């Protein structure tokens, strides 16, 4: 399986809608990339979005509800 795009809204610290398109440059030519950033930048949230989109829950939370990772100031969240 190859992940081509990640879309998410209001997960953890990432408020609003976000999209990461891995089928475009610079990801398409390089077969390997790293997810890096400062503490709180959203690295783990990106991985949460991938597991939520694939499996319907976030692996690091014991609760099966996707709303458990929702930003506290939001009324809805999603990941696909």
PDB file of N, CA, C and O in Angstrom, residues 31-67:
ATOM      1  N   UNK A  31      12.083   8.480  -2.907  1.00  0.00           N
ATOM      2  CA  UNK A  31      11.347   7.373  -2.323  1.00  0.00           C
ATOM      3  C   UNK A  31      11.313   7.382  -0.809  1.00  0.00           C
ATOM      4  O   UNK A  31      10.590   6.619  -0.189  1.00  0.00           O
ATOM      5  N   UNK A  32      12.080   8.263  -0.205  1.00  0.00           N
ATOM      6  CA  UNK A  32      12.198   8.287   1.246  1.00  0.00           C
ATOM      7  C   UNK A  32      12.132   9.732   1.733  1.00  0.00           C
ATOM      8  O   UNK A  32      12.695  10.631   1.119  1.00  0.00           O
ATOM      9  N   UNK A  33      11.401   9.948   2.821  1.00  0.00           N
ATOM     10  CA  UNK A  33      11.353  11.278   3.425  1.00  0.00           C
ATOM     11  C   UNK A  33      11.194  11.119   4.925  1.00  0.00           C
ATOM     12  O   UNK A  33      10.854  10.051   5.418  1.00  0.00           O
ATOM     13  N   UNK A  34      11.460  12.180   5.651  1.00  0.00           N
ATOM     14  CA  UNK A  34      11.365  12.155   7.111  1.00  0.00           C
ATOM     15  C   UNK A  34      10.310  13.152   7.567  1.00  0.00           C
ATOM     16  O   UNK A  34      10.109  14.199   6.948  1.00  0.00           O
ATOM     17  N   UNK A  35       9.650  12.817   8.660  1.00  0.00           N
ATOM     18  CA  UNK A  35       8.706  13.727   9.298  1.00  0.00           C
ATOM     19  C   UNK A  35       9.442  14.320  10.487  1.00  0.00           C
ATOM     20  O   UNK A  35       9.700  13.628  11.464  1.00  0.00           O
ATOM     21  N   UNK A  36       9.811  15.582  10.387  1.00  0.00           N
ATOM     22  CA  UNK A  36      10.610  16.228  11.424  1.00  0.00           C
ATOM     23  C   UNK A  36       9.977  17.561  11.818  1.00  0.00           C
ATOM     24  O   UNK A  36       9.196  18.136  11.073  1.00  0.00           O
ATOM     25  N   UNK A  37      10.328  18.038  12.996  1.00  0.00           N
ATOM     26  CA  UNK A  37       9.848  19.334  13.456  1.00  0.00           C
ATOM     27  C   UNK A  37      10.013  19.458  14.949  1.00  0.00           C
ATOM     28  O   UNK A  37      10.351  18.496  15.645  1.00  0.00           O
ATOM     29  N   UNK A  38       9.744  20.645  15.441  1.00  0.00           N
ATOM     30  CA  UNK A  38       9.851  20.909  16.867  1.00  0.00           C
ATOM     31  C   UNK A  38       8.736  20.206  17.633  1.00  0.00           C
ATOM     32  O   UNK A  38       7.742  19.759  17.046  1.00  0.00           O
ATOM     33  N   UNK A  39       8.894  20.146  18.947  1.00  0.00           N
ATOM     34  CA  UNK A  39       7.862  19.583  19.808  1.00  0.00           C
ATOM     35  C   UNK A  39       6.570  20.363  19.611  1.00  0.00           C
ATOM     36  O   UNK A  39       6.566  21.591  19.646  1.00  0.00           O
ATOM     37  N   UNK A  40       5.484  19.656  19.372  1.00  0.00           N
ATOM     38  CA  UNK A  40       4.187  20.292  19.186  1.00  0.00           C
ATOM     39  C   UNK A  40       3.896  20.717  17.762  1.00  0.00           C
ATOM     40  O   UNK A  40       2.874  21.346  17.496  1.00  0.00           O
ATOM     41  N   UNK A  41       4.763  20.364  16.816  1.00  0.00           N
ATOM     42  CA  UNK A  41       4.582  20.785  15.430  1.00  0.00           C
ATOM     43  C   UNK A  41       3.510  19.982  14.694  1.00  0.00           C
ATOM     44  O   UNK A  41       3.036  20.416  13.657  1.00  0.00           O
ATOM     45  N   UNK A  42       3.157  18.804  15.215  1.00  0.00           N
ATOM     46  CA  UNK A  42       2.116  17.997  14.585  1.00  0.00           C
ATOM     47  C   UNK A  42       2.595  16.712  13.942  1.00  0.00           C
ATOM     48  O   UNK A  42       1.855  16.081  13.182  1.00  0.00           O
ATOM     49  N   UNK A  43       3.800  16.279  14.243  1.00  0.00           N
ATOM     50  CA  UNK A  43       4.341  15.048  13.656  1.00  0.00           C
ATOM     51  C   UNK A  43       3.499  13.835  14.045  1.00  0.00           C
ATOM     52  O   UNK A  43       3.085  13.055  13.179  1.00  0.00           O
ATOM     53  N   UNK A  44       3.237  13.669  15.318  1.00  0.00           N
ATOM     54  CA  UNK A  44       2.450  12.523  15.781  1.00  0.00           C
ATOM     55  C   UNK A  44       1.000  12.657  15.353  1.00  0.00           C
ATOM     56  O   UNK A  44       0.346  11.657  15.048  1.00  0.00           O
ATOM     57  N   UNK A  45       0.504  13.876  15.265  1.00  0.00           N
ATOM     58  CA  UNK A  45      -0.862  14.090  14.791  1.00  0.00           C
ATOM     59  C   UNK A  45      -1.003  13.626  13.352  1.00  0.00           C
ATOM     60  O   UNK A  45      -2.035  13.067  12.971  1.00  0.00           O
ATOM     61  N   UNK A  46       0.010  13.835  12.541  1.00  0.00           N
ATOM     62  CA  UNK A  46      -0.016  13.343  11.159  1.00  0.00           C
ATOM     63  C   UNK A  46      -0.111  11.819  11.144  1.00  0.00           C
ATOM     64  O   UNK A  46      -0.889  11.237  10.387  1.00  0.00           O
ATOM     65  N   UNK A  47       0.644  11.156  12.000  1.00  0.00           N
ATOM     66  CA  UNK A  47       0.563   9.692  12.095  1.00  0.00           C
ATOM     67  C   UNK A  47      -0.791   9.260  12.660  1.00  0.00           C
ATOM     68  O   UNK A  47      -1.353   8.246  12.234  1.00  0.00           O
ATOM     69  N   UNK A  48      -1.346  10.025  13.597  1.00  0.00           N
ATOM     70  CA  UNK A  48      -2.695   9.755  14.101  1.00  0.00           C
ATOM     71  C   UNK A  48      -3.714   9.832  12.965  1.00  0.00           C
ATOM     72  O   UNK A  48      -4.622   9.005  12.879  1.00  0.00           O
ATOM     73  N   UNK A  49      -3.578  10.835  12.098  1.00  0.00           N
ATOM     74  CA  UNK A  49      -4.502  11.000  10.973  1.00  0.00           C
ATOM     75  C   UNK A  49      -4.428   9.805  10.026  1.00  0.00           C
ATOM     76  O   UNK A  49      -5.456   9.335   9.518  1.00  0.00           O
ATOM     77  N   UNK A  50      -3.240   9.292   9.795  1.00  0.00           N
ATOM     78  CA  UNK A  50      -3.086   8.130   8.918  1.00  0.00           C
ATOM     79  C   UNK A  50      -3.762   6.908   9.527  1.00  0.00           C
ATOM     80  O   UNK A  50      -4.518   6.213   8.844  1.00  0.00           O
ATOM     81  N   UNK A  51      -3.522   6.643  10.814  1.00  0.00           N
ATOM     82  CA  UNK A  51      -4.149   5.468  11.432  1.00  0.00           C
ATOM     83  C   UNK A  51      -5.656   5.652  11.566  1.00  0.00           C
ATOM     84  O   UNK A  51      -6.410   4.693  11.400  1.00  0.00           O
ATOM     85  N   UNK A  52      -6.120   6.868  11.826  1.00  0.00           N
ATOM     86  CA  UNK A  52      -7.560   7.124  11.904  1.00  0.00           C
ATOM     87  C   UNK A  52      -8.215   6.918  10.549  1.00  0.00           C
ATOM     88  O   UNK A  52      -9.278   6.301  10.449  1.00  0.00           O
ATOM     89  N   UNK A  53      -7.579   7.403   9.494  1.00  0.00           N
ATOM     90  CA  UNK A  53      -8.114   7.218   8.149  1.00  0.00           C
ATOM     91  C   UNK A  53      -8.147   5.763   7.710  1.00  0.00           C
ATOM     92  O   UNK A  53      -9.084   5.317   7.051  1.00  0.00           O
ATOM     93  N   UNK A  54      -7.133   4.997   8.083  1.00  0.00           N
ATOM     94  CA  UNK A  54      -7.060   3.591   7.669  1.00  0.00           C
ATOM     95  C   UNK A  54      -7.889   2.651   8.547  1.00  0.00           C
ATOM     96  O   UNK A  54      -8.523   1.723   8.045  1.00  0.00           O
ATOM     97  N   UNK A  55      -7.870   2.875   9.858  1.00  0.00           N
ATOM     98  CA  UNK A  55      -8.446   1.906  10.789  1.00  0.00           C
ATOM     99  C   UNK A  55      -9.607   2.427  11.620  1.00  0.00           C
ATOM    100  O   UNK A  55     -10.200   1.684  12.394  1.00  0.00           O
ATOM    101  N   UNK A  56      -9.908   3.723  11.526  1.00  0.00           N
ATOM    102  CA  UNK A  56     -11.030   4.284  12.264  1.00  0.00           C
ATOM    103  C   UNK A  56     -10.738   4.593  13.714  1.00  0.00           C
ATOM    104  O   UNK A  56     -11.648   4.909  14.476  1.00  0.00           O
ATOM    105  N   UNK A  57      -9.486   4.485  14.124  1.00  0.00           N
ATOM    106  CA  UNK A  57      -9.093   4.856  15.485  1.00  0.00           C
ATOM    107  C   UNK A  57      -7.617   5.212  15.486  1.00  0.00           C
ATOM    108  O   UNK A  57      -6.885   4.890  14.560  1.00  0.00           O
ATOM    109  N   UNK A  58      -7.216   5.927  16.531  1.00  0.00           N
ATOM    110  CA  UNK A  58      -5.828   6.349  16.662  1.00  0.00           C
ATOM    111  C   UNK A  58      -5.116   5.413  17.629  1.00  0.00           C
ATOM    112  O   UNK A  58      -5.565   5.223  18.759  1.00  0.00           O
ATOM    113  N   UNK A  59      -4.025   4.836  17.196  1.00  0.00           N
ATOM    114  CA  UNK A  59      -3.346   3.778  17.943  1.00  0.00           C
ATOM    115  C   UNK A  59      -2.858   4.220  19.319  1.00  0.00           C
ATOM    116  O   UNK A  59      -2.835   3.428  20.251  1.00  0.00           O
ATOM    117  N   UNK A  60      -2.480   5.467  19.476  1.00  0.00           N
ATOM    118  CA  UNK A  60      -1.917   5.876  20.767  1.00  0.00           C
ATOM    119  C   UNK A  60      -2.975   6.143  21.830  1.00  0.00           C
ATOM    120  O   UNK A  60      -2.652   6.357  22.995  1.00  0.00           O
ATOM    121  N   UNK A  61      -4.250   6.170  21.442  1.00  0.00           N
ATOM    122  CA  UNK A  61      -5.327   6.347  22.412  1.00  0.00           C
ATOM    123  C   UNK A  61      -6.051   5.027  22.615  1.00  0.00           C
ATOM    124  O   UNK A  61      -6.324   4.306  21.666  1.00  0.00           O
ATOM    125  N   UNK A  62      -6.386   4.715  23.856  1.00  0.00           N
ATOM    126  CA  UNK A  62      -7.091   3.466  24.158  1.00  0.00           C
ATOM    127  C   UNK A  62      -8.570   3.561  23.792  1.00  0.00           C
ATOM    128  O   UNK A  62      -9.235   2.558  23.605  1.00  0.00           O
ATOM    129  N   UNK A  63      -9.094   4.766  23.692  1.00  0.00           N
ATOM    130  CA  UNK A  63     -10.488   4.991  23.366  1.00  0.00           C
ATOM    131  C   UNK A  63     -10.693   4.759  21.868  1.00  0.00           C
ATOM    132  O   UNK A  63      -9.921   5.251  21.053  1.00  0.00           O
ATOM    133  N   UNK A  64     -11.737   4.043  21.474  1.00  0.00           N
ATOM    134  CA  UNK A  64     -11.985   3.749  20.066  1.00  0.00           C
ATOM    135  C   UNK A  64     -12.668   4.882  19.317  1.00  0.00           C
ATOM    136  O   UNK A  64     -12.792   4.838  18.108  1.00  0.00           O
ATOM    137  N   UNK A  65     -13.134   5.906  19.999  1.00  0.00           N
ATOM    138  CA  UNK A  65     -13.838   7.009  19.349  1.00  0.00           C
ATOM    139  C   UNK A  65     -12.851   7.955  18.674  1.00  0.00           C
ATOM    140  O   UNK A  65     -11.915   8.429  19.314  1.00  0.00           O
ATOM    141  N   UNK A  66     -13.067   8.277  17.379  1.00  0.00           N
ATOM    142  CA  UNK A  66     -12.200   9.250  16.708  1.00  0.00           C
ATOM    143  C   UNK A  66     -12.265  10.625  17.361  1.00  0.00           C
ATOM    144  O   UNK A  66     -11.313  11.402  17.290  1.00  0.00           O
ATOM    145  N   UNK A  67     -13.375  10.929  18.021  1.00  0.00           N
ATOM    146  CA  UNK A  67     -13.526  12.229  18.671  1.00  0.00           C
ATOM    147  C   UNK A  67     -12.567  12.415  19.836  1.00  0.00           C
ATOM    148  O   UNK A  67     -12.360  13.527  20.294  1.00  0.00           O
TER     149      UNK A  67
END
